[in-house]
Coordinates of C-alpha atoms in Angstrom, one line a residue:
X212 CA -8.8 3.0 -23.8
X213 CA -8.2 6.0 -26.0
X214 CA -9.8 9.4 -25.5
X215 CA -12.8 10.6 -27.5
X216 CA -10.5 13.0 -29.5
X217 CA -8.4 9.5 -30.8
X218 CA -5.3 11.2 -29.6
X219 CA -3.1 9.1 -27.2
X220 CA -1.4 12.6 -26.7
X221 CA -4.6 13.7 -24.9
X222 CA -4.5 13.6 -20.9
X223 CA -7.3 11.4 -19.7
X224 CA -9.3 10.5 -16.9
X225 CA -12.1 9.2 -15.2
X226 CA -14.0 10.8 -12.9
X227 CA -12.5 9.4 -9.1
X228 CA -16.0 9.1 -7.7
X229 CA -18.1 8.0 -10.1
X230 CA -19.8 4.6 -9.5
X231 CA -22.2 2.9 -11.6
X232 CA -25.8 1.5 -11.5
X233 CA -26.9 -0.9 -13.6
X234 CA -30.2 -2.5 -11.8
X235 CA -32.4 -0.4 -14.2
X236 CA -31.3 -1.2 -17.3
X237 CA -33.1 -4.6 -17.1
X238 CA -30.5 -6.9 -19.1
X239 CA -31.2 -10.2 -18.5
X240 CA -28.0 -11.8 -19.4
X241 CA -24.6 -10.4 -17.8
X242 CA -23.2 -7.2 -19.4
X243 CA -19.9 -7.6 -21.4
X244 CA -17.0 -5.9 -18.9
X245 CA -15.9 -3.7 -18.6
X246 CA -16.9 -1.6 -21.4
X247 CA -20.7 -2.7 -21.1
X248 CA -20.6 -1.5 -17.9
X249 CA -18.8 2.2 -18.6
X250 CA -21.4 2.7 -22.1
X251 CA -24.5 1.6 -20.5
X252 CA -24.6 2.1 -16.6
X253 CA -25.7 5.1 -15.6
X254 CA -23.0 6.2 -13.1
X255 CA -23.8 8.4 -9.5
X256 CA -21.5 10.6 -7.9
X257 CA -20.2 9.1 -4.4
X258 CA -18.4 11.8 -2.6
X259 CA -15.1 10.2 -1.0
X260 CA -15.8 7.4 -1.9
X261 CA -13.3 5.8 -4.6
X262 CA -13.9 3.6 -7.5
X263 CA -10.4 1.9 -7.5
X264 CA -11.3 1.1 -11.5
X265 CA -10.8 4.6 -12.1
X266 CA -6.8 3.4 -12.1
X267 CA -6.9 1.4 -14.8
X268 CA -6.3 4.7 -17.0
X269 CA -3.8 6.2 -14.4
X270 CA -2.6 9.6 -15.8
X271 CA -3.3 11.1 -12.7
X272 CA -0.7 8.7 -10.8
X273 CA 1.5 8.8 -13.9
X274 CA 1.6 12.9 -13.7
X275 CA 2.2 12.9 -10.0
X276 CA 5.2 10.4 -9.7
X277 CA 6.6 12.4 -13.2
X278 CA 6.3 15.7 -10.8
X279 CA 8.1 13.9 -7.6
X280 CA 11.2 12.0 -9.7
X281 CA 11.4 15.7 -11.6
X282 CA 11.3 17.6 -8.0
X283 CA 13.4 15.6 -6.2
X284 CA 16.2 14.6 -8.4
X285 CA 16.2 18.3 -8.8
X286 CA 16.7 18.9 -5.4
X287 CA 19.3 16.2 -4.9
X288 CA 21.2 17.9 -7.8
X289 CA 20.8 21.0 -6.1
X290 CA 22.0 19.8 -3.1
X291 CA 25.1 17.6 -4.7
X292 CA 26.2 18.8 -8.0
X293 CA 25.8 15.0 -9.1
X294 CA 24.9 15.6 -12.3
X295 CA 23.1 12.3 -12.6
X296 CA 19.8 14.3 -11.0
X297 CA 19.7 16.8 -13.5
X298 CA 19.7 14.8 -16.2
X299 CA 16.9 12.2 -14.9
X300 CA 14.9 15.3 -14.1
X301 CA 15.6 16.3 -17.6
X302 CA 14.8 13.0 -19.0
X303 CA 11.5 12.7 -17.3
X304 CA 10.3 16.7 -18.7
X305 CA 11.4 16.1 -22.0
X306 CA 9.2 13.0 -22.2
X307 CA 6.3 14.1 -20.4
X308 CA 6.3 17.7 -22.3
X309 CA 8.3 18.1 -25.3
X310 CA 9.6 14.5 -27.0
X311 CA 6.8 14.2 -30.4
X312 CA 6.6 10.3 -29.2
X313 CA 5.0 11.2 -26.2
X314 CA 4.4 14.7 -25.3
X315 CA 0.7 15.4 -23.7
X316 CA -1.3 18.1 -25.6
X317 CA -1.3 20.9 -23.4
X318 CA -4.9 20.6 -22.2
X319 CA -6.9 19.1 -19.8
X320 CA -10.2 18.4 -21.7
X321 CA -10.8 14.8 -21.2
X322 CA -9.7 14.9 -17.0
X323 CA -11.7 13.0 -14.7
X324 CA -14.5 12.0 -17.3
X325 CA -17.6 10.5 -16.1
X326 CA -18.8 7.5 -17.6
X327 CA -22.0 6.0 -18.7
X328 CA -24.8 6.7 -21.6
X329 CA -24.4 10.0 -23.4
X330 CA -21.6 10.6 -21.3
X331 CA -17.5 10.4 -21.9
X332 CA -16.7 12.8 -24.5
X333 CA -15.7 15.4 -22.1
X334 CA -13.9 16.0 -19.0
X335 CA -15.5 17.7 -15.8
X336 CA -14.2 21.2 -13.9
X337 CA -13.1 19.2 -11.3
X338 CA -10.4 17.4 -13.6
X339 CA -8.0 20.6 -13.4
X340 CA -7.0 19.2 -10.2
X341 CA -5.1 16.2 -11.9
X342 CA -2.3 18.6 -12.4
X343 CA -1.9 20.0 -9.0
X344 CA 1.3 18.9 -8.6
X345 CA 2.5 21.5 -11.0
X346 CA 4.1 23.3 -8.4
X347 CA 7.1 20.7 -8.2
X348 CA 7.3 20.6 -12.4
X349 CA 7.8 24.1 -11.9
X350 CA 10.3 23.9 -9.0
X351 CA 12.3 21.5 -10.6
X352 CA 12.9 23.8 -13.7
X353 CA 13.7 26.5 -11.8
X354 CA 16.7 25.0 -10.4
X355 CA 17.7 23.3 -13.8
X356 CA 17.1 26.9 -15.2
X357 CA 18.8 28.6 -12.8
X358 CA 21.7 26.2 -12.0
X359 CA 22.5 26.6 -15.5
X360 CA 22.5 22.8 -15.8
X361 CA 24.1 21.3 -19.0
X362 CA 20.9 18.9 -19.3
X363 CA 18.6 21.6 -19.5
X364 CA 19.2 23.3 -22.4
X365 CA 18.6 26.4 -23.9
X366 CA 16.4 24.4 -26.8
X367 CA 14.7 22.7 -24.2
X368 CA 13.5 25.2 -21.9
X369 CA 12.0 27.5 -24.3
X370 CA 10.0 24.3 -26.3
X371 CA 9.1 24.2 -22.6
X372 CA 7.8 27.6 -22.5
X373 CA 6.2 27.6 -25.3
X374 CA 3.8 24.0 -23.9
X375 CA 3.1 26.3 -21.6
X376 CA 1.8 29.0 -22.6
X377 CA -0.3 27.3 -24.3
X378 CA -1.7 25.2 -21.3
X379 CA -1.8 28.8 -20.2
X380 CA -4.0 30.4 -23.1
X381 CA -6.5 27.1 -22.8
X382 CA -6.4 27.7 -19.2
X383 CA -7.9 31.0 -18.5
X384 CA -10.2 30.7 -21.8
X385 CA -11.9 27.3 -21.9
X386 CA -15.4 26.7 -19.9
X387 CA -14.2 24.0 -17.8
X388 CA -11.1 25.7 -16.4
X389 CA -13.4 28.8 -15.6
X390 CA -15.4 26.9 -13.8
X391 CA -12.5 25.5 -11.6
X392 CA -11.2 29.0 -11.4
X393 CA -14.5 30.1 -9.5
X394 CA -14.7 26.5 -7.4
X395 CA -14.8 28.3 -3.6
X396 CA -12.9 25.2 -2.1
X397 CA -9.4 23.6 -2.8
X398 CA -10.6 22.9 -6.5
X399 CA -10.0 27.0 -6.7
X400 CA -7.3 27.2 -4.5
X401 CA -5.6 24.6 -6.3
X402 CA -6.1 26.4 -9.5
X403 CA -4.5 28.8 -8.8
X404 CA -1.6 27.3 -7.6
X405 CA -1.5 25.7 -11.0
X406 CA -1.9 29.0 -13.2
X407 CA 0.9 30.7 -11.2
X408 CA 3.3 27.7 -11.2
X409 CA 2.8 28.0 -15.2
X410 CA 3.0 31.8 -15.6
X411 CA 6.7 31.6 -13.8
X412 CA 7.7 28.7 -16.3
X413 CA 7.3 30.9 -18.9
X414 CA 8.6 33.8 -17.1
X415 CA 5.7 36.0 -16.7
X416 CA 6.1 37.5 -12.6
X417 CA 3.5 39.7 -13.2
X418 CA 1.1 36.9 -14.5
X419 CA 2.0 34.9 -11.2
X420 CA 1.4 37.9 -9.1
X421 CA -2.3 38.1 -10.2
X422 CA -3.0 34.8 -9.9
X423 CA -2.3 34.6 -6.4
X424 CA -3.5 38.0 -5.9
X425 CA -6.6 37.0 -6.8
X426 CA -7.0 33.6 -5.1
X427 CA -6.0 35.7 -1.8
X428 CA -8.5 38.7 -2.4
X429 CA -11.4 36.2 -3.7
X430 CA -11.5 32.7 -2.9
X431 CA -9.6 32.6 0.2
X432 CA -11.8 35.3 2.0
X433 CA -14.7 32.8 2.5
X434 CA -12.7 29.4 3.3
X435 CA -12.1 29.8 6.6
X436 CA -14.2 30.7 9.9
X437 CA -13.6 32.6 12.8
X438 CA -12.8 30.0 14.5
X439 CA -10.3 28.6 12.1
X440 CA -12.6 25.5 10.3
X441 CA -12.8 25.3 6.9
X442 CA -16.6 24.9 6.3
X443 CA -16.3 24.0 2.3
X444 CA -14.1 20.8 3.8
X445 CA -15.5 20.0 6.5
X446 CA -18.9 18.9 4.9
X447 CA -17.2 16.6 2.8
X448 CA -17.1 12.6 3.8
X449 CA -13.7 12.8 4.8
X450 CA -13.6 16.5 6.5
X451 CA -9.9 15.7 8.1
X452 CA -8.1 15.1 4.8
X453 CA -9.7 18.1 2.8
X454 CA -8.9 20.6 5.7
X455 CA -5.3 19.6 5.0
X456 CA -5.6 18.9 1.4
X457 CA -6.7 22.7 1.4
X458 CA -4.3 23.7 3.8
X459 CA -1.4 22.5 1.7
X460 CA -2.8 24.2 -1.3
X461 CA -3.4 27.6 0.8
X462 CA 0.6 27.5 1.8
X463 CA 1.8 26.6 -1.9
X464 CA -0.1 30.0 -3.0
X465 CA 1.5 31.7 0.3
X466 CA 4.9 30.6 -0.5
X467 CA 4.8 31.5 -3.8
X468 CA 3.4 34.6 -3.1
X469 CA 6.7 35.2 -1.0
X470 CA 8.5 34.1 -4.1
X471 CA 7.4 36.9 -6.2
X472 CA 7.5 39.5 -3.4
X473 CA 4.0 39.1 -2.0
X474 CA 3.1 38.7 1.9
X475 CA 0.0 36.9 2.2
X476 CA 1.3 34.6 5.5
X477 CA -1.0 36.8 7.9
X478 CA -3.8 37.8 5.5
X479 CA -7.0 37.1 6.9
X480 CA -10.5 36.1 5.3
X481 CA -13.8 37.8 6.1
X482 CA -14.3 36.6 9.1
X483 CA -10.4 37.2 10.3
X484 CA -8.8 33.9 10.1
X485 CA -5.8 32.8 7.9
X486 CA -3.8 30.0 7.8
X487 CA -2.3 29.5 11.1
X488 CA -5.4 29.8 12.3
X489 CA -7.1 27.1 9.9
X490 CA -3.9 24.9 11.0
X491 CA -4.6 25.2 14.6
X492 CA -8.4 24.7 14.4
X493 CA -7.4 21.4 12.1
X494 CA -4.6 20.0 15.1
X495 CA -8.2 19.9 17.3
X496 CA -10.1 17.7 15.5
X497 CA -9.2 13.8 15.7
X498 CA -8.9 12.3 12.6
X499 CA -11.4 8.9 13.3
X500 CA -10.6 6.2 10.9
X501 CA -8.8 8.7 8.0
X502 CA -5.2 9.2 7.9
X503 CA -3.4 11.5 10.5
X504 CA -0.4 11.9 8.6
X505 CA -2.1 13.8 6.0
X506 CA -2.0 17.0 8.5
X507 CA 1.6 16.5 9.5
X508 CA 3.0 18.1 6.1
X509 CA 1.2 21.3 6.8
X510 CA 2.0 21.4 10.6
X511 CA 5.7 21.7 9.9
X512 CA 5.1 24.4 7.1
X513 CA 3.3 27.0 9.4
X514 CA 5.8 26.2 12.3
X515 CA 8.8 27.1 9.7
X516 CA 6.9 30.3 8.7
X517 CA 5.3 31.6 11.6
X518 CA 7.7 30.0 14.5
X519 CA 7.6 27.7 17.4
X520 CA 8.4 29.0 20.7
X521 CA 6.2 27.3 22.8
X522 CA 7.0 23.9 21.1
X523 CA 3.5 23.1 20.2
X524 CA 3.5 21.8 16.5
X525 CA 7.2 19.9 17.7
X526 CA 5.7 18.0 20.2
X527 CA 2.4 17.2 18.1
X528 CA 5.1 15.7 15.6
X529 CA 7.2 14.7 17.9
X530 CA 3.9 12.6 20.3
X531 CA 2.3 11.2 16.5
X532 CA 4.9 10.2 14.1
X533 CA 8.8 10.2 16.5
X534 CA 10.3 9.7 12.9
X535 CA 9.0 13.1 11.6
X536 CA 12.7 14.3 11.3
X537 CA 13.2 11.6 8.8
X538 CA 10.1 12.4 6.9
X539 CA 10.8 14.6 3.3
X540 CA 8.8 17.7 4.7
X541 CA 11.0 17.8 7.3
X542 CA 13.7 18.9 4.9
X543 CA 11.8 22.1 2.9
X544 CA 10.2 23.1 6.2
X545 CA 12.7 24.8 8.1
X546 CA 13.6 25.9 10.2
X547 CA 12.0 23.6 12.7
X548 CA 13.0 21.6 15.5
X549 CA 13.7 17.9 15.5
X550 CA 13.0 17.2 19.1
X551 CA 16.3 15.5 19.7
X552 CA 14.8 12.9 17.8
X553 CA 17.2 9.6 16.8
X554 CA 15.2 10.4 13.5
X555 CA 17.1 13.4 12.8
X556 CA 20.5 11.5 13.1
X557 CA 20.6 8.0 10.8
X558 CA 22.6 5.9 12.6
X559 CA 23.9 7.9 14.9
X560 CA 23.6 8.0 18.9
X561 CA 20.7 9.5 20.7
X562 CA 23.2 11.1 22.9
X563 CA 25.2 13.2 20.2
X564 CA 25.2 17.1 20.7
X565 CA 22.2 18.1 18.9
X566 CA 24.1 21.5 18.2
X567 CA 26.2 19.3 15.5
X568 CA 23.8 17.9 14.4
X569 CA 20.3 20.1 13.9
X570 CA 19.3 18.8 10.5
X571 CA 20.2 15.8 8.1
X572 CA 22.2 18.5 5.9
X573 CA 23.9 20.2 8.3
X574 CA 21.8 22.7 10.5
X575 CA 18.9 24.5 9.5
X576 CA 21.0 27.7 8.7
X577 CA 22.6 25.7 6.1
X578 CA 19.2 24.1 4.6
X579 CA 18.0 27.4 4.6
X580 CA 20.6 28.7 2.2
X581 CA 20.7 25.8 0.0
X582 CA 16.8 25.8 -0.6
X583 CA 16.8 29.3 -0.9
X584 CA 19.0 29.3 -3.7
X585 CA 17.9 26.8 -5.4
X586 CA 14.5 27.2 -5.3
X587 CA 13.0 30.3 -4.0
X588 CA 9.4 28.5 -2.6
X589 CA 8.9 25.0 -1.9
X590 CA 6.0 23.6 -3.0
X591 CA 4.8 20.5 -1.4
X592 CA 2.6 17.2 -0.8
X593 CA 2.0 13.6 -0.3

């Protein structure tokens, strides 16, 4: 499948929740498949619900394993000095972003596309969010940058500046990012994240300033209650994962705030509430039949930023998931207590002094130093 512009270098998509309907057409012989189906079938919008044939052009899982393996063999680098890392993270960039053979225009046009007649030649608002893991991408090349690695050279990171400026300039002048960019739910909050992980690639603070400045003073203000729910989630089909999908994107743009010298941890929306309080509301409501891991992530960021002294988001962890220690968040959300977990310790006795022994690296003091060098804000999902 090639994208209307016949550039394989153009990011593509279909539309997640787009199903079709062929009973009108009134064919009396079977439609050739699939493209019959995706030229002639009108297709409806399903909210939730998704069309697994969407994977067969898979961009959207191809950008978000590029931003993990980038991210964490980053970290691992970081973390090591093997310089095996920074050279796969390297690698994976270069191809993604920069090698001629393969680089992706720096555009988002043709994202989550919706099929059927008269339909497919361009990409929806809602296809911004194929890139929300931008936030690692950018990560990950601050610590090559920084580190000084001899992998990420000097060529390399400025052909990387330059994709992205101009993702940049089509970002915050074409009609169907705008349209994200007003999108009061995690579309918006998302974008932003986004536009600020780009602006400090290229090395424009100021430009990552006002993009979260203005995510906090605009969007944000309405997404959350008094009483901490998240009404623009909640009256989705699956309310539990969107209150953390949103939550995760609301503590990106915190911690990047932090990052660039902004303090947004206890700002509150109109109606008072911020994200602890969005958090807590979200740890009340039982997740039915969706996934109730999908919260965990943001649990142990606001107990790393805001603190744990009574234990509560420990012992949620600790009473849903007794391998939390083990789990990747664990690592960039600290500090925050393992429970005395056998988790926390590979291999190692239950009964071993937990002072030895309060993180995987170390002790949290020493995780904090590490990550704080390398990185500066964590950005993070599953």
């Amino acid at each position: 499948v090639v994208p209307p512009s016949g550039d394989l270098h153009d990011y593509m998509s279909w539309s997640p929740y787009s199903w079709p309907n062929c009973s009108a057409l009134g064919n009396t012989t079977e439609l050739p498949l699939p493209q019959g189906v995706w030229a002639e079938c009108p297709y409806y919008l399903r909210d939730g619900l998704f069309n697994p044939d969407v994977r067969m052009i898979n961009n959207t899982g191809h950008f978000n394993a590029m931003a993990d393996a980038v991210w964490m063999n980053s970290l691992a680098w970081a973390m090591t000095g093997i310089n095996r890392y920074a050279q796969n993270a390297a690698t994976f960039l270069n191809v993604w972003f920069l090698q001629n053979s393969t680089a992706m225009n720096p555009n988002l046009v043709y994202s989550q596309m919706r099929r059927g007649p008269g339909k497919g030649q361009m990409g929806a608002h809602t296809g911004e969010l194929d890139l929300k893991c931008m936030a690692k991408v950018a990560n990950a090349i601050l610590i090559l940058r920084k580190g000084n690695s001899i992998y990420w050279t000097s060529d390399m990171d400025q052909e990387m500046i330059n994709w992205c400026q101009g993702f940049i300039e089509w970002f915050t002048t074409y009609w169907i990012a705008l349209e994200e960019a007003i999108a009061p739910n995690n579309h918006g909050s998302y974008y932003y994240a986004q536009l600020a992980s780009h602006y400090l690639i290229v090395n424009d603070t100021e430009g990552a300033k006002r993009a979260i400045q203005t995510y906090f003073t605009t969007l944000f203000m309405s997404q959350i209650t008094t009483s901490g729910e998240q009404p623009l989630e909640a009256r989705r089909t699956r309310p539990y994962h969107y209150r953390a999908y949103n939550l995760i994107a609301m503590i990106t743009n915190a911690r990047i705030g932090e990052y660039l010298g902004l303090n947004y941890w206890n700002w509150t929306g109109y109606e008072g509430a911020g994200i602890k309080a969005a958090l807590d509301y979200a740890m009340t409501i039982p997740p039915g039949t969706e996934n109730a891991d999908e919260l965990y992530q943001p649990i142990a960021g606001v107990a790393a930023t805001y603190g744990d002294p009574d234990n509560k988001y420990a012992n949620f962890l600790a009473n849903a998931d007794p391998r939390y220690p083990a789990a990747p968040y664990f690592l960039w959300s600290q500090p925050f207590s393992d429970s005395g977990l056998p988790a926390a310790r590979p291999g190692l006795s239950q009964k071993r002094d937990s002072s030895a022994s309060k993180s995987a690296l170390g002790g949290t003091a020493t995780l904090s130093v590490i990550l704080s060098a390398a990185l500066g804000f964590v950005a993070w999902w599953g």
